[in-house]
Amino acid sequence: MDPSQEAELACFFLDTMRLGDPSPAREHEMLLQQHRHAVPSREHGYGALNQMMQGIQAARQFWPQPAYYPLEEMGSLSRAPAINGGYVPTQSAYCPYQSGTASSSLSAGPGQCQPAPSPTSSSLQYQHCSIANHTLPDYAGSITQRLRAIRAQAPAVRRCQSHTLEETRSQLLCSDMELQLVTFPNSAAHVVRLLQVQEEGSERIRRSVLAGATRRVHELMDDREGREVLTALLRACAGRYVDVRAIVQAAAVAHNPNGRHSLLRLAKHDHGETCLKELMTAAAPYADLCAMLVDRLLREGVLEHDRGDRVLHHCFATMRYEDSVILVQDAIDKFGSLLNSKTGLGSRCLVECYAIARGDELHALQEILLEHAHVIATGQYSNYFMQHVLQYGDDEMRQLLLERLIDEVVILSLDCYGSYVVEACFQQTGQPRRVLAAFLLLDDAQLAQLVQGKHSNYVVHKLLDATIDRFPGETMALARRIHSLLPRIRNKMYVRTVMMVVKELIARYGRMYG
C-alpha cells in the first residue's frame, strides 16, 4: 500500500469515528512517510489490518479534534474551546452567524465560519463547522429525552383499524369507496360480502365500489385483498355494459403501457393474473371491450411475456375467435423471432395460437411448419412446438410432417433436440411402422452411426421397444441387422443399452422369427 493510499484510508476511518478534519493532505502524507521509515517494516509479520492501524495511529497524532459548541439561549454568545487551545466565539444555535447580531470578531457571511487562528499550529488555517438549520441534539441527555425528541420530529403515522361490517356498509353508503378500505383483510372481506348479497342499499354500495375501483383499478390488481374486491365487483357488474366498460377502460386505456401500471407487469403475480383473467371474462360478450384489452396486450408484448401463454390460453377460451384472431395474426408475423426466443416463451405462445387457429391463419401456420420442418425440429425450444403439432395436429398435417421429417431421420436422430422429435414421430403420430421402415432402409454405416450415437442410441432402442408387439417381423429384422454390427461397435461407449435390448429380443423371438 503506497503512502497516498494509507493517507486516504486513515482519513476515511478517522472521519467515520468523527475525529474532526484532517490537516492538509501534503503534510499528512509527509508525516505518514516519516512514521513508516521510523518504524521497522513488519510487512511480512503482520497482515494488512496491522499496517492500516499503524497508519491510523500515525495520522491520529496530527488530526485536530472537533469543537462542539454548547447550546445556550438564542442570541447569546459562548466561548467554545477551539483546536490546540484557541477559542472561537460562537452562536448558541451551533451556527456562528446571525443577521444583525454578529460580533466584530466574526467576519463571516451567511453560511460561513471564521475561526480564530490557533497560537500553536500555524499550518491549521481553518476549522470545520457544519451549518444547520436546526439545533444540535443533546446527545448527553437521557434516553427518554432523546426518544421524545426523535418521536416529535418523526412524521405522523396514521393508524387505521379495520372496520366492522356495519361500519363498512355505512361508509360505502355515504361516499365512494376509498382505497384504504380495501387494504385491510377484514374490511376487504366485508366489501366482497356486501357486493355478493342482495339487500336494501346494495345497488348504492355497488356504485360506490365501482366509482372507487375505476379511479384505482391498477392498485386493486396489485394488491392481494384488492384482487378479491375487483373480482367480486366484476361479477356483480356482469351483464351491465356501461359498468364493465368503465372498469375495462380504466384498466386498458387510462395509463401508459410502459409505466408501472402495465397489465402484464401486474400479471407477473397470481393476484394480478387473476384480475386480468376476470377482466377478459367480463369483456368477452362485447367486441369493443375485447378489442381494448387485446390491443393493450399486444402493445405490451404479450407474445414475449413470462406468462404470455397462460394469458393467451384464457383469452382464447373466453373470447370469440373473431375478437382474438389478431393475436394469431401477430404470432404468424413474428413466427421466426418467437421460435428463436432464448427463453422458450415464444414457442409456448405459438402452441396456444396453433391450437386455436382456423381458416387462413391455420393454413399459414401449417405452410411455415412444412417449409422449415427440419430447422424447427432441431431448435432448443422450437422442437417442443413440433412435438405438439405431431401429437395434437389433425391427421393430414401429422402425415405431411412425418414424411418431411423422415427424409432426414439420421440427422435428426443424432441431434440432441431432433432426437425427441423422431421419438414423437413413432410414439405420437400413430404410424410407428413408417418410421421402422425408414430405419430398415438405412445402410450399415448409417445404422452403426445411430447405434453408437450419444442421443440416437435412445431413439433406436425405444423404436425396438415400441414396435416389437405390433410389428414383430420388421422389428426382429432390424434387431438382427444391429446384432450383425456387434464386432465393429462392441467397444463403443453408447452401444450397451441398444445391445441389451437386441440380445433380449433375439433370445425371446429368435426362433419364432429366425
mmCIF file with all atom_site columns, N, CA and C in Angstrom, residues 2-48:
data_model
loop_
_atom_site.group_PDB
_atom_site.id
_atom_site.type_symbol
_atom_site.label_atom_id
_atom_site.label_alt_id
_atom_site.label_comp_id
_atom_site.label_asym_id
_atom_site.label_entity_id
_atom_site.label_seq_id
_atom_site.pdbx_PDB_ins_code
_atom_site.Cartn_x
_atom_site.Cartn_y
_atom_site.Cartn_z
_atom_site.occupancy
_atom_site.B_iso_or_equiv
_atom_site.pdbx_formal_charge
_atom_site.auth_seq_id
_atom_site.auth_comp_id
_atom_site.auth_asym_id
_atom_site.auth_atom_id
_atom_site.pdbx_PDB_model_num
ATOM 1   N N  . ASP A 1 2  ? 0.725   2.123   -0.969 1.00 0.00 ? 2  ASP A N  1
ATOM 2   C CA . ASP A 1 2  ? 1.568   3.303   -1.068 1.00 0.00 ? 2  ASP A CA 1
ATOM 3   C C  . ASP A 1 2  ? 1.123   4.353   -0.059 1.00 0.00 ? 2  ASP A C  1
ATOM 4   N N  . PRO A 1 3  ? 1.950   5.404   0.199  1.00 0.00 ? 3  PRO A N  1
ATOM 5   C CA . PRO A 1 3  ? 1.605   6.414   1.231  1.00 0.00 ? 3  PRO A CA 1
ATOM 6   C C  . PRO A 1 3  ? 0.294   7.123   0.968  1.00 0.00 ? 3  PRO A C  1
ATOM 7   N N  . SER A 1 4  ? 0.014   7.430   -0.289 1.00 0.00 ? 4  SER A N  1
ATOM 8   C CA . SER A 1 4  ? -1.249  8.141   -0.558 1.00 0.00 ? 4  SER A CA 1
ATOM 9   C C  . SER A 1 4  ? -2.445  7.288   -0.203 1.00 0.00 ? 4  SER A C  1
ATOM 10  N N  . GLN A 1 5  ? -2.363  5.970   -0.476 1.00 0.00 ? 5  GLN A N  1
ATOM 11  C CA . GLN A 1 5  ? -3.475  5.095   -0.123 1.00 0.00 ? 5  GLN A CA 1
ATOM 12  C C  . GLN A 1 5  ? -3.613  4.968   1.381  1.00 0.00 ? 5  GLN A C  1
ATOM 13  N N  . GLU A 1 6  ? -2.458  4.901   2.098  1.00 0.00 ? 6  GLU A N  1
ATOM 14  C CA . GLU A 1 6  ? -2.531  4.857   3.549  1.00 0.00 ? 6  GLU A CA 1
ATOM 15  C C  . GLU A 1 6  ? -3.186  6.118   4.098  1.00 0.00 ? 6  GLU A C  1
ATOM 16  N N  . ALA A 1 7  ? -2.822  7.261   3.515  1.00 0.00 ? 7  ALA A N  1
ATOM 17  C CA . ALA A 1 7  ? -3.398  8.523   3.988  1.00 0.00 ? 7  ALA A CA 1
ATOM 18  C C  . ALA A 1 7  ? -4.899  8.562   3.758  1.00 0.00 ? 7  ALA A C  1
ATOM 19  N N  . GLU A 1 8  ? -5.339  8.140   2.565  1.00 0.00 ? 8  GLU A N  1
ATOM 20  C CA . GLU A 1 8  ? -6.771  8.150   2.270  1.00 0.00 ? 8  GLU A CA 1
ATOM 21  C C  . GLU A 1 8  ? -7.528  7.197   3.172  1.00 0.00 ? 8  GLU A C  1
ATOM 22  N N  . LEU A 1 9  ? -6.960  6.005   3.414  1.00 0.00 ? 9  LEU A N  1
ATOM 23  C CA . LEU A 1 9  ? -7.632  5.028   4.264  1.00 0.00 ? 9  LEU A CA 1
ATOM 24  C C  . LEU A 1 9  ? -7.718  5.509   5.700  1.00 0.00 ? 9  LEU A C  1
ATOM 25  N N  . ALA A 1 10 ? -6.649  6.129   6.189  1.00 0.00 ? 10 ALA A N  1
ATOM 26  C CA . ALA A 1 10 ? -6.676  6.671   7.551  1.00 0.00 ? 10 ALA A CA 1
ATOM 27  C C  . ALA A 1 10 ? -7.680  7.802   7.667  1.00 0.00 ? 10 ALA A C  1
ATOM 28  N N  . CYS A 1 11 ? -7.729  8.666   6.656  1.00 0.00 ? 11 CYS A N  1
ATOM 29  C CA . CYS A 1 11 ? -8.711  9.762   6.668  1.00 0.00 ? 11 CYS A CA 1
ATOM 30  C C  . CYS A 1 11 ? -10.126 9.214   6.723  1.00 0.00 ? 11 CYS A C  1
ATOM 31  N N  . PHE A 1 12 ? -10.369 8.164   5.965  1.00 0.00 ? 12 PHE A N  1
ATOM 32  C CA . PHE A 1 12 ? -11.723 7.582   5.951  1.00 0.00 ? 12 PHE A CA 1
ATOM 33  C C  . PHE A 1 12 ? -12.117 7.063   7.327  1.00 0.00 ? 12 PHE A C  1
ATOM 34  N N  . PHE A 1 13 ? -11.209 6.328   7.979  1.00 0.00 ? 13 PHE A N  1
ATOM 35  C CA . PHE A 1 13 ? -11.565 5.750   9.273  1.00 0.00 ? 13 PHE A CA 1
ATOM 36  C C  . PHE A 1 13 ? -11.697 6.825   10.343 1.00 0.00 ? 13 PHE A C  1
ATOM 37  N N  . LEU A 1 14 ? -10.813 7.802   10.324 1.00 0.00 ? 14 LEU A N  1
ATOM 38  C CA . LEU A 1 14 ? -10.905 8.851   11.337 1.00 0.00 ? 14 LEU A CA 1
ATOM 39  C C  . LEU A 1 14 ? -12.135 9.718   11.141 1.00 0.00 ? 14 LEU A C  1
ATOM 40  N N  . ASP A 1 15 ? -12.495 9.942   9.892  1.00 0.00 ? 15 ASP A N  1
ATOM 41  C CA . ASP A 1 15 ? -13.719 10.695  9.639  1.00 0.00 ? 15 ASP A CA 1
ATOM 42  C C  . ASP A 1 15 ? -14.946 9.893   10.059 1.00 0.00 ? 15 ASP A C  1
ATOM 43  N N  . THR A 1 16 ? -14.896 8.570   9.859  1.00 0.00 ? 16 THR A N  1
ATOM 44  C CA . THR A 1 16 ? -16.003 7.718   10.300 1.00 0.00 ? 16 THR A CA 1
ATOM 45  C C  . THR A 1 16 ? -16.164 7.751   11.813 1.00 0.00 ? 16 THR A C  1
ATOM 46  N N  . MET A 1 17 ? -14.999 7.832   12.529 1.00 0.00 ? 17 MET A N  1
ATOM 47  C CA . MET A 1 17 ? -15.053 7.918   14.003 1.00 0.00 ? 17 MET A CA 1
ATOM 48  C C  . MET A 1 17 ? -15.301 9.328   14.494 1.00 0.00 ? 17 MET A C  1
ATOM 49  N N  . ARG A 1 18 ? -15.579 10.267  13.543 1.00 0.00 ? 18 ARG A N  1
ATOM 50  C CA . ARG A 1 18 ? -15.930 11.655  13.867 1.00 0.00 ? 18 ARG A CA 1
ATOM 51  C C  . ARG A 1 18 ? -14.829 12.304  14.714 1.00 0.00 ? 18 ARG A C  1
ATOM 52  N N  . LEU A 1 19 ? -13.553 12.129  14.253 1.00 0.00 ? 19 LEU A N  1
ATOM 53  C CA . LEU A 1 19 ? -12.433 12.721  14.980 1.00 0.00 ? 19 LEU A CA 1
ATOM 54  C C  . LEU A 1 19 ? -12.030 14.073  14.415 1.00 0.00 ? 19 LEU A C  1
ATOM 55  N N  . GLY A 1 20 ? -12.825 14.681  13.588 1.00 0.00 ? 20 GLY A N  1
ATOM 56  C CA . GLY A 1 20 ? -12.546 16.016  13.107 1.00 0.00 ? 20 GLY A CA 1
ATOM 57  C C  . GLY A 1 20 ? -12.058 16.018  11.682 1.00 0.00 ? 20 GLY A C  1
ATOM 58  N N  . ASP A 1 21 ? -11.429 17.115  11.280 1.00 0.00 ? 21 ASP A N  1
ATOM 59  C CA . ASP A 1 21 ? -10.946 17.286  9.912  1.00 0.00 ? 21 ASP A CA 1
ATOM 60  C C  . ASP A 1 21 ? -9.446  17.064  9.852  1.00 0.00 ? 21 ASP A C  1
ATOM 61  N N  . PRO A 1 22 ? -8.971  16.607  8.730  1.00 0.00 ? 22 PRO A N  1
ATOM 62  C CA . PRO A 1 22 ? -7.533  16.329  8.610  1.00 0.00 ? 22 PRO A CA 1
ATOM 63  C C  . PRO A 1 22 ? -6.728  17.596  8.415  1.00 0.00 ? 22 PRO A C  1
ATOM 64  N N  . SER A 1 23 ? -5.443  17.459  8.638  1.00 0.00 ? 23 SER A N  1
ATOM 65  C CA . SER A 1 23 ? -4.524  18.517  8.268  1.00 0.00 ? 23 SER A CA 1
ATOM 66  C C  . SER A 1 23 ? -4.396  18.519  6.758  1.00 0.00 ? 23 SER A C  1
ATOM 67  N N  . PRO A 1 24 ? -3.743  19.499  6.190  1.00 0.00 ? 24 PRO A N  1
ATOM 68  C CA . PRO A 1 24 ? -3.556  19.496  4.734  1.00 0.00 ? 24 PRO A CA 1
ATOM 69  C C  . PRO A 1 24 ? -2.967  18.182  4.255  1.00 0.00 ? 24 PRO A C  1
ATOM 70  N N  . ALA A 1 25 ? -3.380  17.750  3.088  1.00 0.00 ? 25 ALA A N  1
ATOM 71  C CA . ALA A 1 25 ? -3.035  16.425  2.583  1.00 0.00 ? 25 ALA A CA 1
ATOM 72  C C  . ALA A 1 25 ? -1.526  16.229  2.454  1.00 0.00 ? 25 ALA A C  1
ATOM 73  N N  . ARG A 1 26 ? -0.787  17.309  2.021  1.00 0.00 ? 26 ARG A N  1
ATOM 74  C CA . ARG A 1 26 ? 0.656   17.157  1.811  1.00 0.00 ? 26 ARG A CA 1
ATOM 75  C C  . ARG A 1 26 ? 1.376   16.906  3.129  1.00 0.00 ? 26 ARG A C  1
ATOM 76  N N  . GLU A 1 27 ? 1.020   17.650  4.180  1.00 0.00 ? 27 GLU A N  1
ATOM 77  C CA . GLU A 1 27 ? 1.638   17.446  5.479  1.00 0.00 ? 27 GLU A CA 1
ATOM 78  C C  . GLU A 1 27 ? 1.286   16.082  6.040  1.00 0.00 ? 27 GLU A C  1
ATOM 79  N N  . HIS A 1 28 ? 0.047   15.717  5.850  1.00 0.00 ? 28 HIS A N  1
ATOM 80  C CA . HIS A 1 28 ? -0.401  14.419  6.365  1.00 0.00 ? 28 HIS A CA 1
ATOM 81  C C  . HIS A 1 28 ? 0.384   13.282  5.730  1.00 0.00 ? 28 HIS A C  1
ATOM 82  N N  . GLU A 1 29 ? 0.538   13.336  4.415  1.00 0.00 ? 29 GLU A N  1
ATOM 83  C CA . GLU A 1 29 ? 1.267   12.290  3.725  1.00 0.00 ? 29 GLU A CA 1
ATOM 84  C C  . GLU A 1 29 ? 2.731   12.272  4.150  1.00 0.00 ? 29 GLU A C  1
ATOM 85  N N  . MET A 1 30 ? 3.321   13.450  4.354  1.00 0.00 ? 30 MET A N  1
ATOM 86  C CA . MET A 1 30 ? 4.728   13.524  4.756  1.00 0.00 ? 30 MET A CA 1
ATOM 87  C C  . MET A 1 30 ? 4.925   12.899  6.134  1.00 0.00 ? 30 MET A C  1
ATOM 88  N N  . LEU A 1 31 ? 4.002   13.178  7.046  1.00 0.00 ? 31 LEU A N  1
ATOM 89  C CA . LEU A 1 31 ? 4.097   12.619  8.390  1.00 0.00 ? 31 LEU A CA 1
ATOM 90  C C  . LEU A 1 31 ? 3.949   11.101  8.372  1.00 0.00 ? 31 LEU A C  1
ATOM 91  N N  . LEU A 1 32 ? 3.064   10.620  7.508  1.00 0.00 ? 32 LEU A N  1
ATOM 92  C CA . LEU A 1 32 ? 2.900   9.165   7.411  1.00 0.00 ? 32 LEU A CA 1
ATOM 93  C C  . LEU A 1 32 ? 4.173   8.523   6.876  1.00 0.00 ? 32 LEU A C  1
ATOM 94  N N  . GLN A 1 33 ? 4.822   9.158   5.908  1.00 0.00 ? 33 GLN A N  1
ATOM 95  C CA . GLN A 1 33 ? 6.070   8.624   5.390  1.00 0.00 ? 33 GLN A CA 1
ATOM 96  C C  . GLN A 1 33 ? 7.150   8.581   6.467  1.00 0.00 ? 33 GLN A C  1
ATOM 97  N N  . GLN A 1 34 ? 7.241   9.667   7.269  1.00 0.00 ? 34 GLN A N  1
ATOM 98  C CA . GLN A 1 34 ? 8.213   9.689   8.356  1.00 0.00 ? 34 GLN A CA 1
ATOM 99  C C  . GLN A 1 34 ? 7.943   8.565   9.347  1.00 0.00 ? 34 GLN A C  1
ATOM 100 N N  . HIS A 1 35 ? 6.676   8.352   9.672  1.00 0.00 ? 35 HIS A N  1
ATOM 101 C CA . HIS A 1 35 ? 6.348   7.299   10.629 1.00 0.00 ? 35 HIS A CA 1
ATOM 102 C C  . HIS A 1 35 ? 6.707   5.915   10.071 1.00 0.00 ? 35 HIS A C  1
ATOM 103 N N  . ARG A 1 36 ? 6.448   5.690   8.799  1.00 0.00 ? 36 ARG A N  1
ATOM 104 C CA . ARG A 1 36 ? 6.739   4.402   8.217  1.00 0.00 ? 36 ARG A CA 1
ATOM 105 C C  . ARG A 1 36 ? 8.237   4.126   8.180  1.00 0.00 ? 36 ARG A C  1
ATOM 106 N N  . HIS A 1 37 ? 9.063   5.179   7.915  1.00 0.00 ? 37 HIS A N  1
ATOM 107 C CA . HIS A 1 37 ? 10.512  4.973   7.889  1.00 0.00 ? 37 HIS A CA 1
ATOM 108 C C  . HIS A 1 37 ? 11.071  4.830   9.301  1.00 0.00 ? 37 HIS A C  1
ATOM 109 N N  . ALA A 1 38 ? 10.398  5.438   10.277 1.00 0.00 ? 38 ALA A N  1
ATOM 110 C CA . ALA A 1 38 ? 10.899  5.373   11.649 1.00 0.00 ? 38 ALA A CA 1
ATOM 111 C C  . ALA A 1 38 ? 10.639  4.014   12.277 1.00 0.00 ? 38 ALA A C  1
ATOM 112 N N  . VAL A 1 39 ? 9.570   3.355   11.887 1.00 0.00 ? 39 VAL A N  1
ATOM 113 C CA . VAL A 1 39 ? 9.207   2.057   12.463 1.00 0.00 ? 39 VAL A CA 1
ATOM 114 C C  . VAL A 1 39 ? 9.723   0.963   11.547 1.00 0.00 ? 39 VAL A C  1
ATOM 115 N N  . PRO A 1 40 ? 10.352  -0.048  12.085 1.00 0.00 ? 40 PRO A N  1
ATOM 116 C CA . PRO A 1 40 ? 10.856  -1.150  11.231 1.00 0.00 ? 40 PRO A CA 1
ATOM 117 C C  . PRO A 1 40 ? 9.717   -1.799  10.461 1.00 0.00 ? 40 PRO A C  1
ATOM 118 N N  . SER A 1 41 ? 10.010  -2.231  9.263  1.00 0.00 ? 41 SER A N  1
ATOM 119 C CA . SER A 1 41 ? 8.976   -2.839  8.412  1.00 0.00 ? 41 SER A CA 1
ATOM 120 C C  . SER A 1 41 ? 8.564   -4.184  8.973  1.00 0.00 ? 41 SER A C  1
ATOM 121 N N  . ARG A 1 42 ? 7.288   -4.369  9.089  1.00 0.00 ? 42 ARG A N  1
ATOM 122 C CA . ARG A 1 42 ? 6.739   -5.638  9.572  1.00 0.00 ? 42 ARG A CA 1
ATOM 123 C C  . ARG A 1 42 ? 5.733   -6.194  8.566  1.00 0.00 ? 42 ARG A C  1
ATOM 124 N N  . GLU A 1 43 ? 5.983   -5.934  7.308  1.00 0.00 ? 43 GLU A N  1
ATOM 125 C CA . GLU A 1 43 ? 5.018   -6.329  6.288  1.00 0.00 ? 43 GLU A CA 1
ATOM 126 C C  . GLU A 1 43 ? 4.820   -7.837  6.234  1.00 0.00 ? 43 GLU A C  1
ATOM 127 N N  . HIS A 1 44 ? 5.947   -8.554  6.511  1.00 0.00 ? 44 HIS A N  1
ATOM 128 C CA . HIS A 1 44 ? 5.824   -9.997  6.440  1.00 0.00 ? 44 HIS A CA 1
ATOM 129 C C  . HIS A 1 44 ? 5.278   -10.582 7.723  1.00 0.00 ? 44 HIS A C  1
ATOM 130 N N  . GLY A 1 45 ? 5.385   -9.858  8.815  1.00 0.00 ? 45 GLY A N  1
ATOM 131 C CA . GLY A 1 45 ? 4.930   -10.397 10.086 1.00 0.00 ? 45 GLY A CA 1
ATOM 132 C C  . GLY A 1 45 ? 3.496   -10.052 10.416 1.00 0.00 ? 45 GLY A C  1
ATOM 133 N N  . TYR A 1 46 ? 2.975   -8.992  9.821  1.00 0.00 ? 46 TYR A N  1
ATOM 134 C CA . TYR A 1 46 ? 1.616   -8.553  10.113 1.00 0.00 ? 46 TYR A CA 1
ATOM 135 C C  . TYR A 1 46 ? 0.809   -8.527  8.825  1.00 0.00 ? 46 TYR A C  1
ATOM 136 N N  . GLY A 1 47 ? -0.487  -8.589  8.994  1.00 0.00 ? 47 GLY A N  1
ATOM 137 C CA . GLY A 1 47 ? -1.387  -8.509  7.854  1.00 0.00 ? 47 GLY A CA 1
ATOM 138 C C  . GLY A 1 47 ? -1.688  -7.078  7.462  1.00 0.00 ? 47 GLY A C  1
ATOM 139 N N  . ALA A 1 48 ? -2.578  -6.937  6.497  1.00 0.00 ? 48 ALA A N  1
ATOM 140 C CA . ALA A 1 48 ? -2.962  -5.593  6.030  1.00 0.00 ? 48 ALA A CA 1
ATOM 141 C C  . ALA A 1 48 ? -3.641  -4.797  7.132  1.00 0.00 ? 48 ALA A C  1
#
